[in-house]
Structure formats: C-alpha cells, structure tokens
Amino acid sequence: MTVARWLMVARRAVLASMAVLASAADGAEPKSYWVYAGSYTNSKTPSEGIYKFELDAATGKLTPHGPAAKLANPSFLAVHPNGKFLYAVNEVETLNGEKGGGVTALALDPETGALRVLNHQSTKGGAPCHLTVDAKGRNVLAANYGGGSVACLPIAEDGTLKPASTFIQHEGKSVDRSRQEAPHAHSINLDRANRFALAADLGLDKVLVYKFDGDHGKLTPNDPPFAKIKPGTGPRHLAWHPSGDFAYVIGEMGNTVTVLKYDAAKGVLDAIQTIGTLPADFHGKSWTSEIVAHPTGNFVYGSNRGHDSIAIFTVEASTGKLKATGHQLTGGKTPRNFVIDPTGRWLLAENQDSNTIVVFRIDPQTGALAQVGEPVASPMPVCIRMIPKPAAGK
C-alpha cells in the first residue's frame, strides 16, 4: 500500500471517530431510540412477533414496551432510510398458501414507535432469513436460506412492497455433506455506493456479487460473479468497514472471520486474512452468527453461539486486518444478531435461547464491553434494529 493510500484510510478512521465525538458534544444525538426485536413464533416460544423497546442514549437503560406487531417468524428486520417503514422477513416455507417465504412491510410512527402492517409479498424461495433496504429506499433485497436464492422487491411510495422484480436461484454445493448439500443464501448486503449486492451463501462457501440497478430493481451477476471462501467455512453474514474498502464475512461453520479487500469500482473481493472467533482453549461446539463493525472503524465484533460470547477485534487502519483482543460473555444462551447504536457507545446483544437482550457499554479506546443493568426479557429474540426517537416538539 502506498503512503498516500495509507493516509487516506487512516484519515477516514479519524474522521469517523471525530463525527461520533462531535455528535455527543453538540447535543445532536437523540436522547433515546426505539428498538425493535424480531423473533421466531412457534409452539416452542411464547413470542407473538416483533417487540418494541426504548433505549436511553445517555444511560443505556432498555425499557420494554411489549409486542409491536404480530407476525409469523419475523426473524430479521430492516429499517427504511426515511425511518417511516420497517420490513421483516417471514422465515417460513409457505406464506398465504404460496410456496416460499415472504417479507412484510410495516408503517413506523417515529413519534410513538408504533408499527402497522401494510402488506406482504413472497420472496419466491423458502425460509428467507435476511434482508436489506437499498440506500435510496427503493427496494428490499432478501436472502432465502431454505431456497438457496435471492430476490429483489421494489418499494412503492407508500412503503408497500411490490412483487419481486428479480429472483435468482443459486446452484451448487460444498464440502460438508450435512450442511452444504445445496445452496443456502444467508445474507445479502449492498455496498456503500449502492452499485453491487453481495450475498453470502453458506452452502456454497461463496460470496456472490451482483450488479444492482436500483431504478429497475434488477440484479445481474458481476464479472467475476463471486469470491471464494475457504471450503467448510459456511459464510453467513457480512459487515462493511466504514471506509467501504474492506468487508468482513463471518463463517458459521468455521468459526472464523474472513477479511476481504474490496474494489468498489469493479465489485471485486479479495480475501486477505482469516482469523478465528473462539478462544484457543475452547474445545466445545460453537457456531458464529452476526458480525458488526464499530462506527469508528476501529473495532469489529462477532457473536459465538455455543461459547455464548461476543468476540472482539481491533482493526489495523492501513490494511483492514483484524487482531483478536478478547471475548465478552453475553450472559445467556445462543447470542444471535446484535446492534451498535450510531454513536458507537452501546452494543445490544440478543440471547435467543435465554429470551433476553443485554446492553453493553463500549470502551472507545479498547473496544472492550461492560454490561449495563440486568438482562431485559424478550421472547426468542433473533434480530434487533433501532431508530432515533424524535425530540419532543419536533
């Protein structure tokens, strides 16, 4: 890497840190956030759908407000860029008599945090488990785990969803016959420029790359069409470094994070590092789940289901590579998705099989986590999202 390139990357990290500090200093940050937890709804859980909470931005106190929307398996959530709509997958094999899972569109009232169902659309594939809204708020992109496919659903001006404009079936398998006998698309993310969509497929050990036409809701394979991940890794979720120059892919089966350098002009990923998520002295069974980059770009976090912890990594600014610095137990079983608030002060982790959400304070210097208060009850939480609560009178 040239000196000029190194300086540019370092400058981005510094600016991100300054932005976080400035928002706290000038009072621009919200006093509180609405927090939504998606869940599984079945005979084994009392969950009714999506649950609502309020997070105090100053203290980290999380207050429950009960069910916000009653839906079938709204396991993963995404908020529209305008903050007025929320979208939830319905992680099922059939929806309204049609084969394949779906996505539900909900109107979101920023003042009260209330949710109202607008409509549902099919994802054309079974068990959708992840979705994202594009930067312009024109489309929802969904990954179908059971179906091994991805879909794009356009968004109407009123927030409702139109039928899928693109559906792509993945093909192939990988080395583990028990888990990788077929494609299993586990997530889909857009790059910072809203030009390429990246789909991590656990069954193929690939991150597939698609050119994204947001105006027409179209996905087409890029050239090259994918980045290979080490066989048996089982790529699950992807997180971007704030610079947009690096992507971090967490491997569910390999308990690893793969660092990939990203060429934003071409949509090309190149793996430059693989690092483990578990302590060296841990020999039990564990599978990773979520990966999140801190807003400053200084830290990356990943969740371990089995070890039941959050793995903590520091980021080398010049290369994007990771250094393992420790683990924080989540105080429960099976931590799934987790989220960091926009200021980088709080991390909210979900313990799916303990029915709790736990708030941690993030040390801005080391990235270490410290629990705040007691765990908050939430039936089988799977995904958590937040939006700023408007100040009174605004």
CSV table of C-alpha atoms in Angstrom, one decimal:
chain,number,residue,atom,x,y,z
A,1,MET,CA,0.0,0.0,0.0
A,2,THR,CA,1.3,3.5,-0.9
A,3,VAL,CA,1.8,6.2,1.7
A,4,ALA,CA,-1.0,8.2,0.1
A,5,ARG,CA,-3.4,5.2,0.3
A,6,TRP,CA,-2.5,4.6,4.0
A,7,LEU,CA,-3.1,8.2,4.9
A,8,MET,CA,-6.4,8.2,3.2
A,9,VAL,CA,-7.6,5.1,5.1
A,10,ALA,CA,-6.3,6.5,8.4
A,11,ARG,CA,-7.9,9.8,7.8
A,12,ARG,CA,-11.3,8.1,7.2
A,13,ALA,CA,-11.0,6.3,10.5
A,14,VAL,CA,-10.1,9.6,12.3
A,15,LEU,CA,-13.0,11.4,10.7
A,16,ALA,CA,-15.4,8.7,11.8
A,17,SER,CA,-14.1,8.9,15.4
A,18,MET,CA,-14.5,12.7,15.3
A,19,ALA,CA,-18.0,12.5,14.0
A,20,VAL,CA,-19.1,10.3,16.9
A,21,LEU,CA,-17.5,12.6,19.4
A,22,ALA,CA,-18.9,15.7,17.8
A,23,SER,CA,-22.4,14.4,17.8
A,24,ALA,CA,-22.1,13.7,21.6
A,25,ALA,CA,-20.6,17.1,22.2
A,26,ASP,CA,-23.0,19.3,20.3
A,27,GLY,CA,-26.1,17.6,21.5
A,28,ALA,CA,-27.1,16.3,18.1
A,29,GLU,CA,-27.5,12.7,19.1
A,30,PRO,CA,-31.0,11.5,20.1
A,31,LYS,CA,-31.9,11.2,23.8
A,32,SER,CA,-33.4,7.8,23.1
A,33,TYR,CA,-34.0,5.2,20.4
A,34,TRP,CA,-36.9,3.0,19.5
A,35,VAL,CA,-35.6,-0.6,19.5
A,36,TYR,CA,-37.3,-3.5,17.7
A,37,ALA,CA,-36.6,-7.2,18.2
A,38,GLY,CA,-37.6,-9.8,15.6
A,39,SER,CA,-38.2,-13.3,16.8
A,40,TYR,CA,-39.3,-16.8,16.0
A,41,THR,CA,-43.0,-17.6,16.6
A,42,ASN,CA,-43.8,-21.3,17.0
A,43,SER,CA,-45.1,-23.8,19.6
A,44,LYS,CA,-41.8,-23.7,21.5
A,45,THR,CA,-41.9,-20.0,22.2
A,46,PRO,CA,-44.4,-17.5,23.6
A,47,SER,CA,-43.3,-14.9,21.1
A,48,GLU,CA,-46.0,-13.1,19.1
A,49,GLY,CA,-43.8,-11.3,16.5
A,50,ILE,CA,-41.9,-8.0,16.8
A,51,TYR,CA,-41.3,-6.5,20.2
A,52,LYS,CA,-40.6,-2.8,20.9
A,53,PHE,CA,-38.2,-1.3,23.5
A,54,GLU,CA,-36.8,2.2,24.3
A,55,LEU,CA,-33.1,2.7,24.8
A,56,ASP,CA,-31.9,5.7,26.9
A,57,ALA,CA,-28.9,7.0,24.9
A,58,ALA,CA,-27.3,8.5,28.0
A,59,THR,CA,-27.6,5.6,30.4
A,60,GLY,CA,-28.0,2.5,28.2
A,61,LYS,CA,-31.2,1.6,30.1
A,62,LEU,CA,-33.5,-0.5,27.9
A,63,THR,CA,-37.3,-0.4,28.6
A,64,PRO,CA,-39.7,-3.0,27.2
A,65,HIS,CA,-43.0,-1.8,25.6
A,66,GLY,CA,-44.4,-5.2,24.6
A,67,PRO,CA,-45.5,-6.6,21.2
A,68,ALA,CA,-45.4,-4.1,18.4
A,69,ALA,CA,-46.6,-6.4,15.5
A,70,LYS,CA,-48.0,-9.9,15.4
A,71,LEU,CA,-46.3,-11.8,12.5
A,72,ALA,CA,-45.2,-15.2,11.6
A,73,ASN,CA,-41.4,-15.7,12.2
A,74,PRO,CA,-40.3,-12.1,11.7
A,75,SER,CA,-36.7,-13.2,12.3
A,76,PHE,CA,-34.8,-10.4,10.6
A,77,LEU,CA,-35.6,-6.7,10.3
A,78,ALA,CA,-34.5,-3.7,8.2
A,79,VAL,CA,-35.5,0.0,8.6
A,80,HIS,CA,-36.2,2.2,5.6
A,81,PRO,CA,-33.7,5.1,5.2
A,82,ASN,CA,-36.5,7.6,5.9
A,83,GLY,CA,-37.3,5.9,9.2
A,84,LYS,CA,-41.0,5.6,8.4
A,85,PHE,CA,-41.1,2.0,7.3
A,86,LEU,CA,-39.8,-1.3,8.7
A,87,TYR,CA,-39.5,-4.6,6.8
A,88,ALA,CA,-39.5,-8.0,8.3
A,89,VAL,CA,-38.8,-11.4,6.7
A,90,ASN,CA,-41.4,-14.2,7.3
A,91,GLU,CA,-39.0,-17.1,7.7
A,92,VAL,CA,-41.4,-19.8,6.6
A,93,GLU,CA,-41.6,-22.3,3.7
A,94,THR,CA,-45.1,-21.2,2.6
A,95,LEU,CA,-47.0,-17.9,3.0
A,96,ASN,CA,-50.7,-17.3,2.4
A,97,GLY,CA,-50.8,-20.6,0.6
A,98,GLU,CA,-48.0,-19.8,-1.8
A,99,LYS,CA,-44.7,-21.8,-1.7
A,100,GLY,CA,-41.9,-19.7,-0.4
A,101,GLY,CA,-41.4,-17.3,2.5
A,102,GLY,CA,-42.1,-13.6,2.4
A,103,VAL,CA,-41.4,-10.0,3.5
A,104,THR,CA,-43.9,-7.9,5.5
A,105,ALA,CA,-44.0,-4.1,5.1
A,106,LEU,CA,-44.9,-2.1,8.2
A,107,ALA,CA,-45.5,1.6,8.7
A,108,LEU,CA,-43.5,3.0,11.5
A,109,ASP,CA,-44.5,6.0,13.6
A,110,PRO,CA,-41.3,7.7,14.8
A,111,GLU,CA,-43.1,9.6,17.5
A,112,THR,CA,-44.7,6.6,19.2
A,113,GLY,CA,-42.7,3.7,17.8
A,114,ALA,CA,-46.0,2.0,16.7
A,115,LEU,CA,-46.0,-0.4,13.8
A,116,ARG,CA,-48.8,-1.0,11.3
A,117,VAL,CA,-48.8,-3.8,8.8
A,118,LEU,CA,-49.1,-2.6,5.2
A,119,ASN,CA,-48.8,-5.7,3.1
A,120,HIS,CA,-46.9,-8.9,2.4
A,121,GLN,CA,-45.0,-10.2,-0.7
A,122,SER,CA,-43.4,-13.5,-1.5
A,123,THR,CA,-39.7,-13.9,-1.7
A,124,LYS,CA,-40.2,-16.9,-4.1
A,125,GLY,CA,-37.9,-19.0,-2.0
A,126,GLY,CA,-38.2,-20.9,1.3
A,127,ALA,CA,-37.2,-19.6,4.7
A,128,PRO,CA,-35.9,-16.1,4.0
A,129,CYS,CA,-33.6,-15.2,6.8
A,130,HIS,CA,-32.0,-11.8,5.9
A,131,LEU,CA,-33.0,-8.6,4.1
A,132,THR,CA,-31.7,-5.1,3.5
A,133,VAL,CA,-33.2,-1.9,2.1
A,134,ASP,CA,-31.2,-0.1,-0.6
A,135,ALA,CA,-29.7,3.3,0.2
A,136,LYS,CA,-32.4,5.2,-1.8
A,137,GLY,CA,-35.2,3.3,-0.2
A,138,ARG,CA,-36.5,1.9,-3.5
A,139,ASN,CA,-36.0,-1.9,-3.0
A,140,VAL,CA,-35.9,-4.6,-0.4
A,141,LEU,CA,-33.3,-7.4,-1.1
A,142,ALA,CA,-33.9,-10.7,0.6
A,143,ALA,CA,-31.8,-13.9,1.0
A,144,ASN,CA,-33.7,-17.3,1.1
A,145,TYR,CA,-31.8,-19.7,3.3
A,146,GLY,CA,-34.0,-22.7,2.7
A,147,GLY,CA,-34.4,-22.0,-1.0
A,148,GLY,CA,-30.8,-21.0,-1.7
A,149,SER,CA,-31.8,-17.9,-3.6
A,150,VAL,CA,-32.0,-14.1,-3.5
A,151,ALA,CA,-34.8,-11.8,-4.5
A,152,CYS,CA,-35.4,-8.0,-5.0
A,153,LEU,CA,-38.8,-6.5,-4.2
A,154,PRO,CA,-39.5,-2.9,-5.2
A,155,ILE,CA,-40.9,-0.4,-2.7
A,156,ALA,CA,-43.9,1.8,-3.6
A,157,GLU,CA,-44.0,5.4,-2.5
A,158,ASP,CA,-46.4,4.5,0.4
A,159,GLY,CA,-43.9,1.9,1.7
A,160,THR,CA,-45.8,-1.1,0.5
A,161,LEU,CA,-43.9,-3.9,-1.4
A,162,LYS,CA,-44.5,-4.8,-5.0
A,163,PRO,CA,-44.0,-8.3,-6.3
A,164,ALA,CA,-40.4,-9.5,-6.8
A,165,SER,CA,-38.7,-7.9,-9.8
A,166,THR,CA,-35.7,-10.2,-9.7
A,167,PHE,CA,-35.3,-13.8,-8.4
A,168,ILE,CA,-32.1,-15.7,-8.7
A,169,GLN,CA,-31.6,-19.3,-7.8
A,170,HIS,CA,-28.2,-20.3,-6.6
A,171,GLU,CA,-26.7,-23.5,-7.8
A,172,GLY,CA,-24.0,-25.9,-6.4
A,173,LYS,CA,-22.8,-27.3,-3.1
A,174,SER,CA,-19.6,-27.5,-1.0
A,175,VAL,CA,-17.6,-29.9,1.1
A,176,ASP,CA,-19.8,-30.6,4.2
A,177,ARG,CA,-22.5,-33.1,3.1
A,178,SER,CA,-24.6,-32.5,6.1
A,179,ARG,CA,-24.9,-28.7,5.8
A,180,GLN,CA,-23.6,-27.8,2.3
A,181,GLU,CA,-25.5,-30.3,0.2
A,182,ALA,CA,-27.2,-27.3,-1.6
A,183,PRO,CA,-27.0,-23.5,-1.7
A,184,HIS,CA,-28.2,-21.7,1.4
A,185,ALA,CA,-28.2,-17.9,0.9
A,186,HIS,CA,-27.7,-16.5,4.4
A,187,SER,CA,-27.5,-12.7,3.8
A,188,ILE,CA,-27.5,-10.0,1.2
A,189,ASN,CA,-25.9,-6.6,1.6
A,190,LEU,CA,-25.3,-3.6,-0.6
A,191,ASP,CA,-22.0,-1.8,-0.9
A,192,ARG,CA,-21.7,1.9,0.1
A,193,ALA,CA,-22.2,3.1,-3.4
A,194,ASN,CA,-25.5,1.1,-3.8
A,195,ARG,CA,-24.0,-0.4,-7.0
A,196,PHE,CA,-23.3,-4.0,-6.0
A,197,ALA,CA,-25.1,-6.6,-3.9
A,198,LEU,CA,-23.1,-9.2,-2.0
A,199,ALA,CA,-24.8,-12.5,-1.0
A,200,ALA,CA,-23.1,-14.8,1.5
A,201,ASP,CA,-24.1,-18.4,0.7
A,202,LEU,CA,-23.3,-20.9,3.5
A,203,GLY,CA,-23.9,-23.9,1.3
A,204,LEU,CA,-21.6,-22.8,-1.5
A,205,ASP,CA,-18.7,-21.2,0.5
A,206,LYS,CA,-19.0,-18.2,-1.7
A,207,VAL,CA,-19.9,-14.5,-1.5
A,208,LEU,CA,-21.8,-14.0,-4.7
A,209,VAL,CA,-21.6,-10.5,-6.3
A,210,TYR,CA,-24.4,-8.9,-8.3
A,211,LYS,CA,-24.6,-5.7,-10.2
A,212,PHE,CA,-27.6,-3.7,-8.7
A,213,ASP,CA,-29.9,-1.5,-10.7
A,214,GLY,CA,-32.0,0.2,-8.1
A,215,ASP,CA,-34.1,2.1,-10.6
A,216,HIS,CA,-35.5,-1.1,-12.1
A,217,GLY,CA,-35.0,-3.5,-9.1
A,218,LYS,CA,-32.6,-5.7,-11.1
A,219,LEU,CA,-29.8,-8.0,-10.0
A,220,THR,CA,-27.3,-9.4,-12.6
A,221,PRO,CA,-24.2,-11.5,-11.9
A,222,ASN,CA,-21.0,-9.5,-11.7
A,223,ASP,CA,-17.7,-10.4,-13.5
A,224,PRO,CA,-16.3,-12.2,-11.6
A,225,PRO,CA,-19.6,-13.4,-10.1
A,226,PHE,CA,-18.3,-14.4,-6.7
A,227,ALA,CA,-15.4,-14.5,-4.2
A,228,LYS,CA,-14.4,-17.9,-2.8
A,229,ILE,CA,-14.3,-18.5,0.9
A,230,LYS,CA,-12.2,-21.4,2.4
A,231,PRO,CA,-14.2,-24.7,2.0
A,232,GLY,CA,-16.2,-25.7,5.0
A,233,THR,CA,-16.4,-22.1,6.4
A,234,GLY,CA,-20.1,-21.6,5.8
A,235,PRO,CA,-20.2,-17.8,5.1
A,236,ARG,CA,-23.1,-16.3,7.0
A,237,HIS,CA,-23.2,-12.5,7.4
A,238,LEU,CA,-21.1,-9.6,6.1
A,239,ALA,CA,-20.2,-6.3,7.6
A,240,TRP,CA,-18.6,-3.3,5.9
A,241,HIS,CA,-15.7,-1.2,7.3
A,242,PRO,CA,-17.0,2.4,7.4
A,243,SER,CA,-14.4,3.3,4.7
A,244,GLY,CA,-16.1,0.8,2.3
A,245,ASP,CA,-12.7,-0.6,1.4
A,246,PHE,CA,-13.0,-3.8,3.5
A,247,ALA,CA,-15.7,-6.4,4.1
A,248,TYR,CA,-15.8,-8.8,7.0
A,249,VAL,CA,-17.5,-12.2,6.4
A,250,ILE,CA,-18.3,-14.3,9.4
A,251,GLY,CA,-18.1,-18.1,8.9
A,252,GLU,CA,-20.8,-20.0,10.8
A,253,MET,CA,-19.3,-23.4,10.4
A,254,GLY,CA,-15.6,-22.5,10.6
A,255,ASN,CA,-16.0,-20.0,13.5
A,256,THR,CA,-13.9,-17.5,11.6
A,257,VAL,CA,-13.9,-14.0,10.1
A,258,THR,CA,-12.6,-13.6,6.6
A,259,VAL,CA,-11.3,-10.1,5.8
A,260,LEU,CA,-11.7,-9.1,2.1
A,261,LYS,CA,-10.3,-6.1,0.3
A,262,TYR,CA,-13.0,-4.5,-1.9
A,263,ASP,CA,-12.6,-2.8,-5.2
A,264,ALA,CA,-15.7,-0.6,-5.3
A,265,ALA,CA,-15.3,0.3,-9.0
A,266,LYS,CA,-15.4,-3.4,-10.1
A,267,GLY,CA,-17.3,-5.0,-7.3
A,268,VAL,CA,-14.4,-7.4,-6.7
A,269,LEU,CA,-13.5,-9.0,-3.3
A,270,ASP,CA,-10.1,-10.4,-2.4
A,271,ALA,CA,-9.5,-12.4,0.8
A,272,ILE,CA,-6.5,-11.1,2.7
A,273,GLN,CA,-6.9,-12.7,6.2
A,274,THR,CA,-8.8,-15.4,8.1
A,275,ILE,CA,-9.0,-15.2,11.9
A,276,GLY,CA,-10.8,-17.4,14.5
A,277,THR,CA,-13.6,-16.2,16.7
A,278,LEU,CA,-13.2,-18.6,19.6
A,279,PRO,CA,-10.6,-18.7,22.5
A,280,ALA,CA,-7.7,-21.0,21.8
A,281,ASP,CA,-8.6,-23.1,24.9
A,282,PHE,CA,-12.2,-23.6,23.9
A,283,HIS,CA,-13.0,-27.1,22.6
A,284,GLY,CA,-16.8,-27.3,22.7
A,285,LYS,CA,-19.3,-26.9,19.9
A,286,SER,CA,-20.0,-23.4,18.7
A,287,TRP,CA,-21.3,-21.6,15.6
A,288,THR,CA,-21.0,-18.0,14.8
A,289,SER,CA,-23.9,-15.7,14.0
A,290,GLU,CA,-23.5,-12.0,13.5
A,291,ILE,CA,-20.7,-9.6,12.6
A,292,VAL,CA,-20.8,-5.8,13.1
A,293,ALA,CA,-18.1,-3.1,12.6
A,294,HIS,CA,-18.0,-0.2,15.0
A,295,PRO,CA,-18.9,3.2,13.5
A,296,THR,CA,-15.4,4.5,14.0
A,297,GLY,CA,-13.9,1.6,12.1
A,298,ASN,CA,-11.6,0.8,15.0
A,299,PHE,CA,-13.3,-2.4,16.1
A,300,VAL,CA,-15.2,-5.4,14.8
A,301,TYR,CA,-17.4,-7.7,16.8
A,302,GLY,CA,-18.7,-11.3,16.1
A,303,SER,CA,-21.2,-13.5,18.1
A,304,ASN,CA,-20.5,-17.1,19.0
A,305,ARG,CA,-23.4,-19.5,19.7
A,306,GLY,CA,-22.1,-22.2,22.0
A,307,HIS,CA,-19.3,-20.3,23.6
A,308,ASP,CA,-22.1,-17.7,24.0
A,309,SER,CA,-19.9,-14.7,23.6
A,310,ILE,CA,-19.0,-11.6,21.6
A,311,ALA,CA,-15.6,-11.8,20.0
A,312,ILE,CA,-13.8,-8.5,20.0
A,313,PHE,CA,-11.2,-7.5,17.3
A,314,THR,CA,-9.3,-4.3,16.7
A,315,VAL,CA,-8.8,-3.1,13.1
A,316,GLU,CA,-5.4,-2.1,11.6
A,317,ALA,CA,-6.4,1.1,9.8
A,318,SER,CA,-3.9,0.7,6.9
A,319,THR,CA,-4.9,-2.8,5.9
A,320,GLY,CA,-8.3,-3.5,7.5
A,321,LYS,CA,-6.9,-6.7,9.1
A,322,LEU,CA,-8.0,-7.8,12.5
A,323,LYS,CA,-6.4,-8.6,15.8
A,324,ALA,CA,-8.2,-10.6,18.4
A,325,THR,CA,-8.4,-8.8,21.8
A,326,GLY,CA,-10.8,-10.8,23.8
A,327,HIS,CA,-14.3,-12.1,24.4
A,328,GLN,CA,-17.3,-10.9,26.4
A,329,LEU,CA,-19.8,-13.5,27.6
A,330,THR,CA,-23.4,-12.4,26.8
A,331,GLY,CA,-24.9,-13.8,30.0
A,332,GLY,CA,-27.2,-16.1,28.2
A,333,LYS,CA,-27.6,-18.8,25.5
A,334,THR,CA,-27.2,-18.5,21.8
A,335,PRO,CA,-26.4,-14.9,21.0
A,336,ARG,CA,-27.7,-14.1,17.5
A,337,ASN,CA,-27.8,-10.8,15.8
A,338,PHE,CA,-26.7,-7.7,17.8
A,339,VAL,CA,-26.5,-4.0,17.0
A,340,ILE,CA,-24.3,-1.0,17.9
A,341,ASP,CA,-26.0,2.4,18.3
A,342,PRO,CA,-25.0,5.2,15.8
A,343,THR,CA,-22.7,6.9,18.3
A,344,GLY,CA,-20.8,3.7,19.0
A,345,ARG,CA,-21.5,3.9,22.7
A,346,TRP,CA,-23.8,0.9,23.2
A,347,LEU,CA,-23.9,-2.7,22.0
A,348,LEU,CA,-27.2,-4.6,22.3
A,349,ALA,CA,-26.9,-8.4,22.2
A,350,GLU,CA,-29.7,-10.9,22.0
A,351,ASN,CA,-29.7,-14.3,23.7
A,352,GLN,CA,-32.2,-16.3,21.6
A,353,ASP,CA,-32.5,-19.4,23.9
A,354,SER,CA,-32.4,-17.4,27.1
A,355,ASN,CA,-35.1,-14.9,25.9
A,356,THR,CA,-33.1,-11.8,26.8
A,357,ILE,CA,-31.5,-8.7,25.5
A,358,VAL,CA,-28.3,-7.4,27.2
A,359,VAL,CA,-26.9,-3.9,26.9
A,360,PHE,CA,-23.1,-3.4,26.9
A,361,ARG,CA,-21.1,-0.2,27.1
A,362,ILE,CA,-18.3,0.0,24.6
A,363,ASP,CA,-14.9,1.3,25.7
A,364,PRO,CA,-14.0,3.9,23.0
A,365,GLN,CA,-10.3,3.2,23.4
A,366,THR,CA,-10.1,-0.6,23.6
A,367,GLY,CA,-13.5,-1.8,22.3
A,368,ALA,CA,-14.0,-3.8,25.4
A,369,LEU,CA,-17.6,-4.4,26.6
A,370,ALA,CA,-19.1,-3.9,30.0
A,371,GLN,CA,-22.6,-5.0,30.9
A,372,VAL,CA,-25.1,-2.3,31.8
A,373,GLY,CA,-28.0,-3.2,34.1
A,374,GLU,CA,-29.8,-6.5,34.1
A,375,PRO,CA,-30.9,-8.6,31.1
A,376,VAL,CA,-34.2,-7.5,29.6
A,377,ALA,CA,-36.8,-10.1,28.8
A,378,SER,CA,-37.6,-10.6,25.1
A,379,PRO,CA,-39.2,-13.8,23.8
A,380,MET,CA,-36.8,-15.7,21.5
A,381,PRO,CA,-35.1,-12.6,20.0
A,382,VAL,CA,-33.3,-13.1,16.7
A,383,CYS,CA,-32.6,-9.7,15.2
A,384,ILE,CA,-32.5,-6.2,16.7
A,385,ARG,CA,-32.8,-2.8,15.0
A,386,MET,CA,-33.2,0.8,16.2
A,387,ILE,CA,-34.2,4.3,15.1
A,388,PRO,CA,-33.8,7.7,16.8
A,389,LYS,CA,-36.8,8.8,18.7
A,390,PRO,CA,-37.7,12.4,17.7
A,391,ALA,CA,-37.1,15.1,20.4
A,392,ALA,CA,-40.3,16.5,22.0
A,393,GLY,CA,-41.8,19.2,19.9
A,394,LYS,CA,-40.0,18.2,16.7
